[in-house]
Short mmCIF file of C-alpha atoms in Angstrom, two decimals:
data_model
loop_
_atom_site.label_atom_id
_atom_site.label_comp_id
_atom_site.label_asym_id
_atom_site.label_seq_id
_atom_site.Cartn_x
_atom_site.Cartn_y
_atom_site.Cartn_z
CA UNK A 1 35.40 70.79 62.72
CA UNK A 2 37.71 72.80 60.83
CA UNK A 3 36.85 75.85 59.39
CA UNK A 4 38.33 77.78 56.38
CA UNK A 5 37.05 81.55 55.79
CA UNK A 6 38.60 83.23 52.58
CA UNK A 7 38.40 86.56 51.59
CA UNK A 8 37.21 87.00 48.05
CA UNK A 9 38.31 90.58 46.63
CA UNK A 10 37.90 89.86 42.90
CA UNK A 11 34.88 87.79 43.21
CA UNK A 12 31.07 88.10 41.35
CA UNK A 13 28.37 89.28 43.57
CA UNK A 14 25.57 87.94 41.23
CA UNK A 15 24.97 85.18 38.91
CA UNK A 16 25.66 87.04 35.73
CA UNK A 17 28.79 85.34 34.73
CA UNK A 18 29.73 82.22 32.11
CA UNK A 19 31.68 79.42 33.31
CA UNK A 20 33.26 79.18 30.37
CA UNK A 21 35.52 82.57 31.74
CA UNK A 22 36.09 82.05 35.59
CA UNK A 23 39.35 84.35 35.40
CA UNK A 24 37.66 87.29 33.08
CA UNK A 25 34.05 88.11 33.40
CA UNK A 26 33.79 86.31 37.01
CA UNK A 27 36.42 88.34 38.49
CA UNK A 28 38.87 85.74 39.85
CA UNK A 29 36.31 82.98 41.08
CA UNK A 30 38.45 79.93 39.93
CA UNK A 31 40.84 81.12 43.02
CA UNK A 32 37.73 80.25 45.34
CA UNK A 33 36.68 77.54 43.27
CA UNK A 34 40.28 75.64 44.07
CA UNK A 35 40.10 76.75 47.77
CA UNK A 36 36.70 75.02 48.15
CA UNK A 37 38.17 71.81 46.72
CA UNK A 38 41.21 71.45 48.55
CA UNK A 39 39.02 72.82 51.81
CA UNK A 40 36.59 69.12 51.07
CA UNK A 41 37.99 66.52 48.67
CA UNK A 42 40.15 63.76 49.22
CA UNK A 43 40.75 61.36 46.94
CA UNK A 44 37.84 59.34 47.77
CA UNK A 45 35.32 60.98 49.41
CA UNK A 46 34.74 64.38 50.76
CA UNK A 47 35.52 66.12 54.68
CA UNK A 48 32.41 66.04 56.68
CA UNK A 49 33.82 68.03 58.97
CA UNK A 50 34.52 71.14 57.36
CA UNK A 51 32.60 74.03 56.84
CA UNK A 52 34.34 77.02 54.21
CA UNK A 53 32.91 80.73 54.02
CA UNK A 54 33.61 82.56 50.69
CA UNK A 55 33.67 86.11 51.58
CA UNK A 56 32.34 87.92 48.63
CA UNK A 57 33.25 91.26 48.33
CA UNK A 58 32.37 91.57 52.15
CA UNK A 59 28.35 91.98 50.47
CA UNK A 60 27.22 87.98 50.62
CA UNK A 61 28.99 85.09 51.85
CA UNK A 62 28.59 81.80 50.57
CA UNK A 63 28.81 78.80 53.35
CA UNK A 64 29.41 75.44 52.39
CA UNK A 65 28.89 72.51 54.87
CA UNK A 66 31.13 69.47 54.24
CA UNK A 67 28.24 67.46 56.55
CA UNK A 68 25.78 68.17 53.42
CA UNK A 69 27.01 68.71 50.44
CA UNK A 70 26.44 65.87 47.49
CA UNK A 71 27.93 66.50 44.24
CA UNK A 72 31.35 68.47 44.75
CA UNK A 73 33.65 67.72 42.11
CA UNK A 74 37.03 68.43 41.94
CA UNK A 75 37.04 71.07 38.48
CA UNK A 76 36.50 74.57 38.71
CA UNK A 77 33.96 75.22 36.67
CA UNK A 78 31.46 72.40 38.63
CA UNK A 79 32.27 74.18 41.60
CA UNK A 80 31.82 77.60 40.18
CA UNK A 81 28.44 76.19 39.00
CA UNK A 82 27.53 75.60 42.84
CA UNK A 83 28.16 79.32 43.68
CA UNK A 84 26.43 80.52 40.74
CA UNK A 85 23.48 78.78 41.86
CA UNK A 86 24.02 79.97 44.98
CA UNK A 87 23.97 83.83 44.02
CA UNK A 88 21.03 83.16 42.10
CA UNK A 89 19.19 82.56 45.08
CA UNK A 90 20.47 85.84 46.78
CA UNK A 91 16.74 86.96 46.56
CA UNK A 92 15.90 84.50 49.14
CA UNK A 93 18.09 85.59 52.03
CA UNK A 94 16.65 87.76 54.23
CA UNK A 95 18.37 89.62 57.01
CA UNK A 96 19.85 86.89 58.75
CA UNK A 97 18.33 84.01 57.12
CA UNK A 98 20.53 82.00 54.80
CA UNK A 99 19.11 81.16 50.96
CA UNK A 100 19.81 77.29 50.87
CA UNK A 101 19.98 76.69 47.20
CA UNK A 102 21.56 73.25 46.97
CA UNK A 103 22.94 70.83 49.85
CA UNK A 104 25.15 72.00 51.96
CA UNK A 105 25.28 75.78 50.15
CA UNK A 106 24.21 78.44 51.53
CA UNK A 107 24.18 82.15 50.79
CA UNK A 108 23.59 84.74 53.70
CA UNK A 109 24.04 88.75 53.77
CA UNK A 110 26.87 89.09 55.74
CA UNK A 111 30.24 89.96 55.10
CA UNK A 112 33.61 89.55 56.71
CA UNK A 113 33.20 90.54 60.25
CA UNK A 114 29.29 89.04 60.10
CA UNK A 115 31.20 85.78 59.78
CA UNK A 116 33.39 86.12 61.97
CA UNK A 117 30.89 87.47 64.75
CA UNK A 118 29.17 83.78 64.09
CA UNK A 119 31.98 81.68 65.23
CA UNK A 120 31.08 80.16 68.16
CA UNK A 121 33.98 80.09 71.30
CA UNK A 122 34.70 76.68 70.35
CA UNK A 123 36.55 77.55 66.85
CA UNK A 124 39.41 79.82 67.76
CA UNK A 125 40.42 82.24 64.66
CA UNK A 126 43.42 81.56 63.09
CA UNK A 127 45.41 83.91 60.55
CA UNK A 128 47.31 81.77 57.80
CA UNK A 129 49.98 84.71 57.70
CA UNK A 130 53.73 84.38 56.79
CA UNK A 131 55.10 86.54 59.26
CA UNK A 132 53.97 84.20 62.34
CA UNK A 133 55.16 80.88 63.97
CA UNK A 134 55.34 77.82 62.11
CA UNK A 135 52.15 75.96 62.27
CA UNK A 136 54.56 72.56 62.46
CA UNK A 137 55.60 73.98 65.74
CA UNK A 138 52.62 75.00 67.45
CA UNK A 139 49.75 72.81 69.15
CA UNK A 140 46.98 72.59 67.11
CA UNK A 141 43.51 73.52 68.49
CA UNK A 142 40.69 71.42 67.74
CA UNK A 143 38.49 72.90 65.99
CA UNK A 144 40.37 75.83 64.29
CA UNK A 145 38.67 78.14 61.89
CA UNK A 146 41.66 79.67 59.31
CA UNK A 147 40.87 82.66 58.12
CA UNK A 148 42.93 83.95 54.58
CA UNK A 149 42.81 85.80 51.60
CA UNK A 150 42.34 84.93 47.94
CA UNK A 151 45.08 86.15 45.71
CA UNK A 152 45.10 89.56 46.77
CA UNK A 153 46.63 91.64 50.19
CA UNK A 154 43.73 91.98 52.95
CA UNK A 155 42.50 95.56 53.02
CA UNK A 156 43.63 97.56 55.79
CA UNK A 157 39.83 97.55 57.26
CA UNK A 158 40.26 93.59 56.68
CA UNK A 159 43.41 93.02 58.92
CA UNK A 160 41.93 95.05 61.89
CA UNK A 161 38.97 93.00 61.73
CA UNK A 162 40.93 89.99 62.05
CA UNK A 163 43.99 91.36 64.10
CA UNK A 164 40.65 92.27 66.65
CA UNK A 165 39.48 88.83 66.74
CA UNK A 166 42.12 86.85 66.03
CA UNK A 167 43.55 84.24 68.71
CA UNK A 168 46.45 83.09 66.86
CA UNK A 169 48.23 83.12 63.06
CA UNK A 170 50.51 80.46 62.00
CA UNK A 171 52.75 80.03 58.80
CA UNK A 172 52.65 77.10 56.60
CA UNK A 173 56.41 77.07 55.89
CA UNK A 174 59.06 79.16 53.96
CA UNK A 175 57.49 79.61 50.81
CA UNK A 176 54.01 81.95 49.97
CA UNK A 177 51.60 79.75 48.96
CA UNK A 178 48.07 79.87 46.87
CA UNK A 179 45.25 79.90 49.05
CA UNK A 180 44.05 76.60 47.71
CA UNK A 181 47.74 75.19 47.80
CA UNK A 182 47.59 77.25 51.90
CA UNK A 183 44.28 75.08 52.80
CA UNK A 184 45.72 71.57 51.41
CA UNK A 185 48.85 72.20 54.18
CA UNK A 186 46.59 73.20 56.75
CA UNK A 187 44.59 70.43 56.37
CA UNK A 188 47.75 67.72 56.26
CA UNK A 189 49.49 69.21 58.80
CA UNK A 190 46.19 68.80 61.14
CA UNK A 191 45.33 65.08 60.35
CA UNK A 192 49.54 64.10 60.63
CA UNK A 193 49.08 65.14 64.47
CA UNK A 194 49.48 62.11 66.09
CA UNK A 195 49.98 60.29 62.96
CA UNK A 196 53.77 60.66 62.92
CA UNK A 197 56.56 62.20 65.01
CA UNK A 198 53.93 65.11 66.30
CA UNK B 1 65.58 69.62 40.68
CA UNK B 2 62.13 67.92 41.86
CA UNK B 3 60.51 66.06 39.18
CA UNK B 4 56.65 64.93 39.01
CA UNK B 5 55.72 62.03 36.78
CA UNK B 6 52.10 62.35 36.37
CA UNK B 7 50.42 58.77 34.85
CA UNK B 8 47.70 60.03 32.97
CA UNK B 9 44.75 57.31 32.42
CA UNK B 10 42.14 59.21 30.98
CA UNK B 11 43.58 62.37 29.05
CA UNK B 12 44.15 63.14 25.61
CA UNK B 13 46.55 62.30 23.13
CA UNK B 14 45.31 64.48 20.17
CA UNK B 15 44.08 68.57 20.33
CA UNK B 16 40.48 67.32 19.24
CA UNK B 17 39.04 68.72 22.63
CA UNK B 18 37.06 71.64 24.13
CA UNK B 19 38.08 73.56 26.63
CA UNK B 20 34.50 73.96 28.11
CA UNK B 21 34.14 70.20 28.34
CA UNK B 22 37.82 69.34 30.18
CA UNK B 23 36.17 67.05 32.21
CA UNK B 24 34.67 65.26 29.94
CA UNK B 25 35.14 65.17 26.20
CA UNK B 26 38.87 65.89 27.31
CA UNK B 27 38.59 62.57 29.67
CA UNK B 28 39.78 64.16 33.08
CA UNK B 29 42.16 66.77 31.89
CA UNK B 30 41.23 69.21 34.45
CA UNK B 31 43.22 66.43 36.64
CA UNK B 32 46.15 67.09 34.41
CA UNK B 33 46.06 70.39 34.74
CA UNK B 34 45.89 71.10 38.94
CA UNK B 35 48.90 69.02 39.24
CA UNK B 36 50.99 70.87 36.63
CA UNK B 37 49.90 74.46 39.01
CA UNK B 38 50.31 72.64 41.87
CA UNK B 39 53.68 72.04 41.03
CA UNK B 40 54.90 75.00 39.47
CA UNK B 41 53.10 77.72 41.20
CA UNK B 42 53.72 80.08 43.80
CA UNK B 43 51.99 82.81 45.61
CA UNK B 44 54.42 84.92 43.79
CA UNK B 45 55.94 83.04 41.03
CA UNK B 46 56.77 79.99 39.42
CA UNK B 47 58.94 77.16 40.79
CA UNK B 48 62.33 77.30 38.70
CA UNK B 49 63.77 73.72 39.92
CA UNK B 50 60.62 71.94 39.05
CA UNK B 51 59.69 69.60 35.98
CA UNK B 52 56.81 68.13 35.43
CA UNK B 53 56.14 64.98 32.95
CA UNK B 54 52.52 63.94 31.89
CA UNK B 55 52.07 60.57 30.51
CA UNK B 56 49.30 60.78 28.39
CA UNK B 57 47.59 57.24 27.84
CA UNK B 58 51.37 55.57 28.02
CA UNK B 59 51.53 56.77 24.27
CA UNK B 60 53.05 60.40 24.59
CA UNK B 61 54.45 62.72 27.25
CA UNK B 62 54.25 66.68 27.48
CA UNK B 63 57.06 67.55 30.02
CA UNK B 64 56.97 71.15 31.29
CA UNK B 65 60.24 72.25 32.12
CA UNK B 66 59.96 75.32 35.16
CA UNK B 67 63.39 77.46 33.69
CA UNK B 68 61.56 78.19 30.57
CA UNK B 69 58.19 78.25 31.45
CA UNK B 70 56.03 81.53 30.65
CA UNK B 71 52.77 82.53 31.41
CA UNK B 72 51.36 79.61 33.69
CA UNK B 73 48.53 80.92 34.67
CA UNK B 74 46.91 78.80 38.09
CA UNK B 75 43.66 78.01 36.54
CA UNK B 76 42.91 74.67 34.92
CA UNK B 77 41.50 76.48 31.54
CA UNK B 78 44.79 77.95 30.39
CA UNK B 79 47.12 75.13 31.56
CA UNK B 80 44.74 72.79 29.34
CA UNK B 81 45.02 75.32 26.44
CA UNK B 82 49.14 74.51 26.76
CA UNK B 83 48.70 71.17 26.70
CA UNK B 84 46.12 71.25 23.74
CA UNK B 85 48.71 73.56 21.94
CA UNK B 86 51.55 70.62 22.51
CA UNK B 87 49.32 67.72 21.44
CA UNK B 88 48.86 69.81 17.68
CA UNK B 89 51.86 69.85 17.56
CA UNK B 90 52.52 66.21 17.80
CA UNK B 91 53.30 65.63 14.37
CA UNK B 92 56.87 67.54 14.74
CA UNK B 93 58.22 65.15 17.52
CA UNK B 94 59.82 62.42 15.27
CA UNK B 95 61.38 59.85 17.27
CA UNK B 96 63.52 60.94 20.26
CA UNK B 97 63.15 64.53 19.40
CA UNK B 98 60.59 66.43 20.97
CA UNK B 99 58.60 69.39 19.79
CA UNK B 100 58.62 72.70 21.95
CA UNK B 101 55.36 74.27 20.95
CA UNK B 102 55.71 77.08 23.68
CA UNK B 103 58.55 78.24 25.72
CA UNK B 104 59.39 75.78 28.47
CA UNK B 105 56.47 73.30 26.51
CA UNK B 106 57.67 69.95 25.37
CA UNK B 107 55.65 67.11 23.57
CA UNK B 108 57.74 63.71 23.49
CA UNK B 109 56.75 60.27 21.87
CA UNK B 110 57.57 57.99 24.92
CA UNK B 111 55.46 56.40 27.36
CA UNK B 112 56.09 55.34 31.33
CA UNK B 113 59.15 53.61 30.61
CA UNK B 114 60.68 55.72 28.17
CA UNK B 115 60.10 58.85 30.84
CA UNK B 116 61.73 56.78 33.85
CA UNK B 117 64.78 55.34 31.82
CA UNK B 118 65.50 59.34 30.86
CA UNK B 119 65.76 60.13 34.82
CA UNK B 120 69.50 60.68 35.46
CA UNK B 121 71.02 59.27 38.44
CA UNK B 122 70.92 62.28 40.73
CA UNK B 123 67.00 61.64 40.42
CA UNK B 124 66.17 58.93 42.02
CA UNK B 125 62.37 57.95 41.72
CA UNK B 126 59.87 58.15 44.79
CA UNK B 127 56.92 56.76 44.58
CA UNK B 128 53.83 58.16 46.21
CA UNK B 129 52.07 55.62 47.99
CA UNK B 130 49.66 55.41 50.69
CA UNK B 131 51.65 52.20 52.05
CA UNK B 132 55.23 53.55 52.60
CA UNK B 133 56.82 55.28 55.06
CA UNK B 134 55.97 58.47 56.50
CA UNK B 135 57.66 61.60 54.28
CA UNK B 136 57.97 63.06 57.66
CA UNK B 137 60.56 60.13 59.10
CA UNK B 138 62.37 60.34 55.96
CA UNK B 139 65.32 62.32 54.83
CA UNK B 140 64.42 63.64 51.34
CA UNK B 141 66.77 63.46 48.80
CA UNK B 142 68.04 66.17 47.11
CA UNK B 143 66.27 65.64 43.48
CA UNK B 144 63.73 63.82 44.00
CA UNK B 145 61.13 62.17 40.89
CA UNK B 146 58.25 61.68 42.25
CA UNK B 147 55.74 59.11 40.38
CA UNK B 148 52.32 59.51 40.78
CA UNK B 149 49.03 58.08 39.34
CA UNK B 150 46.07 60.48 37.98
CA UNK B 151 42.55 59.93 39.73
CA UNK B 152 43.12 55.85 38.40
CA UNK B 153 45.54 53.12 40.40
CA UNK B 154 48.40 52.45 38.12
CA UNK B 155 47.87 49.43 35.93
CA UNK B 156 49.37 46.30 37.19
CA UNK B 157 52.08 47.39 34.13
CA UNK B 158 52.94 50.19 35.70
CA UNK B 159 53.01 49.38 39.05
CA UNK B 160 55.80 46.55 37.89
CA UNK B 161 57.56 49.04 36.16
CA UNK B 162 57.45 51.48 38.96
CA UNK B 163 58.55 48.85 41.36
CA UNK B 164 61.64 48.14 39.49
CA UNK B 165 62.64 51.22 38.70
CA UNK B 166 61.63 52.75 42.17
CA UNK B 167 64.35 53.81 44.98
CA UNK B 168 61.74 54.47 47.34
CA UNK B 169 58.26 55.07 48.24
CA UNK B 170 56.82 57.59 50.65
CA UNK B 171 53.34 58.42 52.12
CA UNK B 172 52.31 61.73 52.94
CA UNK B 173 49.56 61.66 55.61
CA UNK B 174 46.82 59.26 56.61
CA UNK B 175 44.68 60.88 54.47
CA UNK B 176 44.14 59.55 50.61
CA UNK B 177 45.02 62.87 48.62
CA UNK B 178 43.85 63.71 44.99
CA UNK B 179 47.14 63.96 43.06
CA UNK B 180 47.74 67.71 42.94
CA UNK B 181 47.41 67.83 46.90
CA UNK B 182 49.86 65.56 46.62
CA UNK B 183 51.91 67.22 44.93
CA UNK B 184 51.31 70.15 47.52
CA UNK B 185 51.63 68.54 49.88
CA UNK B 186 55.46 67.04 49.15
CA UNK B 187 56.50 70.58 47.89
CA UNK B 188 55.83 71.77 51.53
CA UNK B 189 57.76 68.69 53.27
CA UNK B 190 60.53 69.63 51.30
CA UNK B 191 60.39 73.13 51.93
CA UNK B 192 60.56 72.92 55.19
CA UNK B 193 63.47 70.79 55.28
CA UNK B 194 65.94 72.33 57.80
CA UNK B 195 63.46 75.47 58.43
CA UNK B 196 61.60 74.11 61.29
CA UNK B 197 61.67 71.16 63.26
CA UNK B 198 63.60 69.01 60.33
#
């Protein structure tokens, strides 16, 4: 299982948006929109075994479990269509129970360090940061859960949260990267263990 | 220089589209467009040494050129609104010459062939393929073109024109990628070339 847990600053809260303006009225939800994407899709078929947390504004999070989902497709506004749904349902999540709107999408009342309380010890947290070792060069764990930011800086309450639980942060290479763009390394660099000269 | 010839099966060749319907009365523009970002865009900026060609329907070709470029903006709604702009103004490319609707913009009457017999001879062409060796093992060239299909195979046309023209063809994971990870995917080999373990 890999796990992907981005931290949407810009992001709605609740359903009132149009898809037809993902980078105006919705805040900057087409950055979460790609990272979902390149979290699931390959080019025929979608990662079971993935599971990606969108962080909303540290109010909701949206969970989406590769395992269930039906009907991902690779645009932005289809995806953003998924979370609007998804918001719409806020009502029904109740302290700690999850709103399950559509396969595989849920919506619970937790924000950042909620989620990251939930891990189990199995995933270790892992900071996608540029100031850290290359990820080529380090041993991957298993079942690593990457925790990054959408297009802004993480707040300084954001960092100590993760600096607190963090167990490692890797860099992706030389260049900053998208967060979408971040996730679609991560993700080759994990199955090409063992596949090549790793 | 990296180049990214983009074989576009089902996309436009005229403006007569909606940018609320890119996945569909467009044909799969939205496919278009996350390779173009994916192959321009950074964190921080846009990719100088980068061009990108798409091959609309083998009929016309709107080449994006990353020294000029303004105001590429990641999501797929405003990179389709560039491309709309150069197919209206398709009338003003007359033969060989192309029309620059927008800065860094180019619209071009020439299909597959007519984009791979333009390559100069520093570029030699690299095609993406899933059967090929490893990126990884290989030692990139310098300015690479990259040929790559949309979410279709190539036509058994263009694969014979690929295959002659080709110098090489790599693979980038044992994964089947959509063609913007792709295109992610070989940005970040070739980043890291000579900055970690290359």
């Amino acid at each position: 299982m890999r796990q992907f847990i981005i931290v949407g600053h810009d992001a709605p809260t609740s359903p009132d948006f149009s898809l037809d303006d993902l980078t105006g009225g919705a805040g900057r939800l087409d950055v979460l929109c790609r990272c979902v994407t390149a979290a699931f899709l390959l080019s025929h078929g979608i990662r079971d075994e993935v599971r990606v947390h969108l962080v909303l504004q540290d109010e909701v999070t949206v969970t989406f479990e590769g395992e269930e989902l039906r009907r991902l497709n690779p645009d932005e506004r289809s995806t953003a269509a998924l979370i609007r749904a998804a918001l719409a349902a806020r009502d029904e999540a109740i302290g700690a129970m999850a709103a399950n709107p559509s396969p595989g999408v849920y919506l619970i009342r937790k924000g950042l360090r909620g989620v990251i309380d939930s891990l189990d010890a199995q995933s270790p947290l892992i900071l996608l940061h540029e100031d850290a070792e290359a990820l080529i060069e380090t041993d991957p764990p298993a079942n690593p859960a990457f925790v990054l930011s959408d297009h802004r800086e993480f707040t300084a309450d954001e960092a100590d949260t993760i600096e607190d639980a963090a167990d490692g942060r890797v860099r992706l290479g030389p260049k900053r990267l998208h967060a979408d763009q971040a996730i679609t390394v991560a993700h080759n660099y994990l199955d090409t263990d063992g596949f090549s000269r790793y």
